[in-house]
Amino acid sequence: MRSRILGTGSCAPQRVLTNADLERMVATSDAWIVERTGIRQRRVVAPGEACSDLGIRAARRALAAANIQSSELDLILVATCTGDVPLPPTASVVQHGLGAAKAAACDVSAACCGFIYALSVADAFVCTGYRYVLVIGSEVMSTVMDWTDRNTCVLFGDGAGAVVVGSTEAECGILSTHLHADGRLSDLIHVPGGGSSLPPSEHVVAERLQCVKMRGNETFKIAVKTMEEAIREAVADHGFGIDDIDWLVPHQANIRILRAVGQRIGLPPERVVINVDRFGNTSAASIPLALDEAVRNGAVQPGQVVVMAAFGAGLTWASGVIRW
Ligand code: ACO
């Protein structure tokens, strides 16, 4: 027996923030953003719209696609680094919102790798007897942006994606996940303040230490290297070659990272699912959001090999292989 994805769903907030909008906020240009990142627009939440709101909407769509009632869920995992509040877990808010009374609920924090980390937890629980596990990646990155810092504020967006995981005795399903971390690089992408090491204060807010700081150039190089390693490790584990990958669904950080990875592993661009141009980097939401689009538009077909790969703050990197 193995686990498989029974249904996918996603949710993007209504408000579109274009590069032209950003030109009016910081010293940047549409040309610079498109050339360096491939991003043309991103979605941002309305005031009061929280991580759980996006997650619940994505989850409802995934449950409908899987034809599963929320009351049947055994476990809800929310991968996020921008939860509603520090306490309780956002997964509890989602559990209540969905009316999933018998589901256990907790959050998974692994930045942009959060969805693959959470999917690996779901896989393990399903393989040991849980019937249905809901995995959500949901982020409201706009709330941790310094909107005066052009180095970061042009890169990120808000959104959510969700999958329902159940068991199967067929040949399809989640074949493997591989998870990695290197804490020595934890200051490459980080939010320095607002947590227990530097609690919220006037100083934290004045210096915008509750916002994402990133050494972009170093991150770029490490991202290409770790994504390549993650994909090679993922396929080698099954005796697959790169040619066996029907779809690569990568973490959507930057088009140049995705192109560089594709070139290094020799995967044609038409087999890489890309939506960073429309959503920017939505951290833990990016893979399930892209996967849901690829499933709903009919690109991903039964029997195909789908490889997911991500890197992110921590530093974390991860991969997953699914036979759809
Ligand atoms: N508009 C115009 N100019 C800009 C902007 C902007 N938005 N941002 C930076 N610049 C300027 C810089 O100030 C710098 O100017 P200078 O030469 O006068 O000092 C110049 O552009 C070049 O800056 P670099 O940082 O070297 O530009 P680079 O080519 O590396 O592109 C980028 C920057 C897009 C951030 C790139 O490094 C990148 O994509 N890195 C990876 C980011 C990423 O994937 N992060 C993942 C986050 S994962 C998570 O968990 C949150």
mmCIF file of N, CA, C and O and ligand atoms in Angstrom, residues 27-29 32-33 36-37 111-112 141 150-151 154-156 189 212 214 216-217 219-220 223 251 253-254 256-257 281 283 311-313, ligand 1:
data_model
loop_
_atom_site.group_PDB
_atom_site.id
_atom_site.type_symbol
_atom_site.label_atom_id
_atom_site.label_comp_id
_atom_site.label_asym_id
_atom_site.label_seq_id
_atom_site.Cartn_x
_atom_site.Cartn_y
_atom_site.Cartn_z
ATOM 1 N N ALA A 27 12.118 52.198 -6.011
ATOM 2 C CA ALA A 27 12.898 52.511 -7.225
ATOM 3 C C ALA A 27 13.179 51.227 -7.994
ATOM 4 O O ALA A 27 14.221 50.593 -7.835
ATOM 5 N N THR A 28 12.204 50.824 -8.790
ATOM 6 C CA THR A 28 12.364 49.617 -9.590
ATOM 7 C C THR A 28 11.701 49.844 -10.939
ATOM 8 O O THR A 28 11.148 50.924 -11.198
ATOM 9 N N SER A 29 11.768 48.836 -11.810
ATOM 10 C CA SER A 29 11.099 48.958 -13.109
ATOM 11 C C SER A 29 10.575 47.592 -13.528
ATOM 12 O O SER A 29 11.127 46.557 -13.138
ATOM 13 N N TRP A 32 13.354 45.579 -15.139
ATOM 14 C CA TRP A 32 14.310 44.945 -14.219
ATOM 15 C C TRP A 32 13.684 43.692 -13.608
ATOM 16 O O TRP A 32 14.308 42.625 -13.573
ATOM 17 N N ILE A 33 12.455 43.824 -13.136
ATOM 18 C CA ILE A 33 11.823 42.688 -12.436
ATOM 19 C C ILE A 33 11.630 41.513 -13.397
ATOM 20 O O ILE A 33 11.936 40.366 -13.063
ATOM 21 N N ARG A 36 15.164 39.957 -14.339
ATOM 22 C CA ARG A 36 15.875 39.245 -13.264
ATOM 23 C C ARG A 36 15.078 38.126 -12.628
ATOM 24 O O ARG A 36 15.649 37.230 -12.020
ATOM 25 N N THR A 37 13.736 38.195 -12.729
ATOM 26 C CA THR A 37 12.932 37.217 -11.975
ATOM 27 C C THR A 37 11.867 36.505 -12.802
ATOM 28 O O THR A 37 11.388 35.457 -12.409
ATOM 29 N N ALA A 111 9.621 26.782 5.576
ATOM 30 C CA ALA A 111 9.699 27.836 4.551
ATOM 31 C C ALA A 111 9.189 27.329 3.198
ATOM 32 O O ALA A 111 8.149 26.676 3.136
ATOM 33 N N CYS A 112 9.939 27.592 2.151
ATOM 34 C CA CYS A 112 9.458 27.232 0.802
ATOM 35 C C CYS A 112 9.395 25.725 0.580
ATOM 36 O O CYS A 112 8.760 25.270 -0.368
ATOM 37 N N MET A 141 2.691 36.276 2.299
ATOM 38 C CA MET A 141 4.038 36.864 2.344
ATOM 39 C C MET A 141 3.987 38.394 2.377
ATOM 40 O O MET A 141 4.909 39.040 2.865
ATOM 41 N N ARG A 150 13.411 47.266 -2.146
ATOM 42 C CA ARG A 150 13.200 46.743 -3.503
ATOM 43 C C ARG A 150 13.867 45.387 -3.723
ATOM 44 O O ARG A 150 13.548 44.676 -4.663
ATOM 45 N N ASN A 151 14.856 45.061 -2.843
ATOM 46 C CA ASN A 151 15.540 43.774 -2.990
ATOM 47 C C ASN A 151 14.615 42.589 -2.713
ATOM 48 O O ASN A 151 14.861 41.485 -3.184
ATOM 49 N N VAL A 154 9.612 42.938 -4.386
ATOM 50 C CA VAL A 154 9.134 42.637 -5.743
ATOM 51 C C VAL A 154 9.006 41.127 -5.981
ATOM 52 O O VAL A 154 8.440 40.705 -6.992
ATOM 53 N N LEU A 155 9.538 40.329 -5.049
ATOM 54 C CA LEU A 155 9.691 38.896 -5.329
ATOM 55 C C LEU A 155 8.525 38.022 -4.884
ATOM 56 O O LEU A 155 8.308 36.948 -5.447
ATOM 57 N N PHE A 156 7.812 38.445 -3.847
ATOM 58 C CA PHE A 156 6.890 37.524 -3.177
ATOM 59 C C PHE A 156 5.419 37.829 -3.451
ATOM 60 O O PHE A 156 5.066 38.938 -3.847
ATOM 61 N N ILE A 189 18.219 33.692 4.280
ATOM 62 C CA ILE A 189 16.857 34.228 4.115
ATOM 63 C C ILE A 189 16.241 34.122 5.509
ATOM 64 O O ILE A 189 16.099 33.013 6.021
ATOM 65 N N VAL A 212 11.077 40.017 5.941
ATOM 66 C CA VAL A 212 12.056 39.103 5.325
ATOM 67 C C VAL A 212 13.300 39.867 4.869
ATOM 68 O O VAL A 212 13.196 40.904 4.213
ATOM 69 N N MET A 214 17.034 39.059 2.872
ATOM 70 C CA MET A 214 17.588 37.985 2.041
ATOM 71 C C MET A 214 18.856 38.441 1.339
ATOM 72 O O MET A 214 18.939 39.561 0.867
ATOM 73 N N GLY A 216 20.153 37.852 -1.759
ATOM 74 C CA GLY A 216 19.581 37.268 -2.975
ATOM 75 C C GLY A 216 20.578 36.560 -3.864
ATOM 76 O O GLY A 216 20.332 35.451 -4.347
ATOM 77 N N ASN A 217 21.727 37.207 -4.066
ATOM 78 C CA ASN A 217 22.705 36.657 -4.992
ATOM 79 C C ASN A 217 23.251 35.301 -4.529
ATOM 80 O O ASN A 217 23.324 34.352 -5.309
ATOM 81 N N THR A 219 21.752 33.328 -2.400
ATOM 82 C CA THR A 219 20.614 32.397 -2.420
ATOM 83 C C THR A 219 20.436 31.810 -3.808
ATOM 84 O O THR A 219 20.210 30.617 -3.971
ATOM 85 N N PHE A 220 20.568 32.659 -4.811
ATOM 86 C CA PHE A 220 20.392 32.234 -6.197
ATOM 87 C C PHE A 220 21.324 31.059 -6.522
ATOM 88 O O PHE A 220 20.890 30.022 -7.040
ATOM 89 N N ALA A 223 20.460 27.953 -4.598
ATOM 90 C CA ALA A 223 19.173 27.406 -5.054
ATOM 91 C C ALA A 223 19.369 26.524 -6.282
ATOM 92 O O ALA A 223 18.839 25.412 -6.357
ATOM 93 N N HIS A 251 9.510 24.670 -6.928
ATOM 94 C CA HIS A 251 9.202 25.880 -6.163
ATOM 95 C C HIS A 251 9.435 27.077 -7.083
ATOM 96 O O HIS A 251 10.463 27.175 -7.750
ATOM 97 N N ALA A 253 10.448 30.438 -7.497
ATOM 98 C CA ALA A 253 11.114 31.593 -6.885
ATOM 99 C C ALA A 253 11.530 32.607 -7.936
ATOM 100 O O ALA A 253 11.426 33.806 -7.725
ATOM 101 N N ASN A 254 12.000 32.105 -9.064
ATOM 102 C CA ASN A 254 12.642 32.986 -10.033
ATOM 103 C C ASN A 254 12.809 32.208 -11.334
ATOM 104 O O ASN A 254 13.318 31.092 -11.330
ATOM 105 N N ARG A 256 14.845 32.547 -13.699
ATOM 106 C CA ARG A 256 16.242 32.254 -14.076
ATOM 107 C C ARG A 256 16.761 31.030 -13.321
ATOM 108 O O ARG A 256 17.551 30.254 -13.849
ATOM 109 N N ILE A 257 16.307 30.856 -12.070
ATOM 110 C CA ILE A 257 16.696 29.654 -11.317
ATOM 111 C C ILE A 257 16.123 28.427 -12.019
ATOM 112 O O ILE A 257 16.823 27.430 -12.235
ATOM 113 N N ASN A 281 6.811 34.545 -5.832
ATOM 114 C CA ASN A 281 7.220 33.479 -4.925
ATOM 115 C C ASN A 281 6.222 33.411 -3.762
ATOM 116 O O ASN A 281 6.182 34.312 -2.932
ATOM 117 N N SER A 283 6.201 31.019 -1.505
ATOM 118 C CA SER A 283 6.809 30.164 -0.473
ATOM 119 C C SER A 283 6.140 28.782 -0.434
ATOM 120 O O SER A 283 6.057 28.123 -1.461
ATOM 121 N N PHE A 311 13.593 24.632 -2.609
ATOM 122 C CA PHE A 311 14.626 25.082 -1.677
ATOM 123 C C PHE A 311 14.044 26.295 -0.963
ATOM 124 O O PHE A 311 13.115 26.936 -1.470
ATOM 125 N N GLY A 312 14.592 26.594 0.192
ATOM 126 C CA GLY A 312 14.082 27.766 0.886
ATOM 127 C C GLY A 312 14.853 28.061 2.151
ATOM 128 O O GLY A 312 15.907 27.452 2.427
ATOM 129 N N ALA A 313 14.336 28.996 2.939
ATOM 130 C CA ALA A 313 14.999 29.426 4.165
ATOM 131 C C ALA A 313 15.241 28.220 5.059
ATOM 132 O O ALA A 313 14.498 27.251 5.058
HETATM 133 N N1 ACO B 1 14.725 46.931 -8.988
HETATM 134 C C1 ACO B 1 15.802 47.518 -9.499
HETATM 135 N N2 ACO B 1 17.056 47.257 -9.045
HETATM 136 C C2 ACO B 1 17.180 46.371 -8.052
HETATM 137 C C3 ACO B 1 16.069 45.717 -7.473
HETATM 138 C C4 ACO B 1 14.803 46.029 -7.987
HETATM 139 N N3 ACO B 1 13.687 45.451 -7.506
HETATM 140 N N4 ACO B 1 16.521 44.881 -6.514
HETATM 141 C C5 ACO B 1 17.854 44.997 -6.474
HETATM 142 N N5 ACO B 1 18.254 45.901 -7.398
HETATM 143 C C6 ACO B 1 19.611 46.334 -7.704
HETATM 144 C C7 ACO B 1 20.549 46.115 -6.548
HETATM 145 O O1 ACO B 1 20.454 47.170 -5.610
HETATM 146 C C8 ACO B 1 21.884 46.085 -7.255
HETATM 147 O O2 ACO B 1 22.249 47.407 -7.519
HETATM 148 P P1 ACO B 1 23.807 47.865 -7.388
HETATM 149 O O3 ACO B 1 24.542 47.028 -8.381
HETATM 150 O O4 ACO B 1 23.740 49.308 -7.719
HETATM 151 O O5 ACO B 1 24.182 47.562 -5.974
HETATM 152 C C9 ACO B 1 21.572 45.413 -8.590
HETATM 153 O O6 ACO B 1 20.160 45.527 -8.744
HETATM 154 C C10 ACO B 1 21.960 43.955 -8.660
HETATM 155 O O7 ACO B 1 21.545 43.305 -7.465
HETATM 156 P P2 ACO B 1 21.728 41.770 -7.268
HETATM 157 O O8 ACO B 1 21.154 41.379 -5.949
HETATM 158 O O9 ACO B 1 23.140 41.362 -7.552
HETATM 159 O O10 ACO B 1 20.796 41.215 -8.448
HETATM 160 P P3 ACO B 1 20.604 39.745 -8.914
HETATM 161 O O11 ACO B 1 20.914 39.627 -10.343
HETATM 162 O O12 ACO B 1 21.242 38.752 -7.989
HETATM 163 O O13 ACO B 1 19.024 39.575 -8.781
HETATM 164 C C11 ACO B 1 17.467 38.577 -7.243
HETATM 165 C C12 ACO B 1 18.418 39.733 -7.502
HETATM 166 C C13 ACO B 1 16.355 38.629 -8.277
HETATM 167 C C14 ACO B 1 16.893 38.735 -5.847
HETATM 168 C C15 ACO B 1 18.191 37.227 -7.383
HETATM 169 O O14 ACO B 1 19.379 37.254 -6.635
HETATM 170 C C16 ACO B 1 17.375 36.073 -6.910
HETATM 171 O O15 ACO B 1 16.370 35.716 -7.498
HETATM 172 N N6 ACO B 1 17.796 35.384 -5.824
HETATM 173 C C17 ACO B 1 17.091 34.245 -5.307
HETATM 174 C C18 ACO B 1 15.928 34.702 -4.489
HETATM 175 C C19 ACO B 1 15.138 33.519 -4.033
HETATM 176 O O16 ACO B 1 14.922 32.594 -4.762
HETATM 177 N N7 ACO B 1 14.733 33.522 -2.789
HETATM 178 C C20 ACO B 1 14.045 32.381 -2.285
HETATM 179 C C21 ACO B 1 13.388 32.746 -1.069
HETATM 180 S S1 ACO B 1 12.927 31.288 -0.306
HETATM 181 C C22 ACO B 1 12.083 31.587 1.101
HETATM 182 O O17 ACO B 1 12.004 30.665 1.869
HETATM 183 C C23 ACO B 1 11.500 32.860 1.486
#
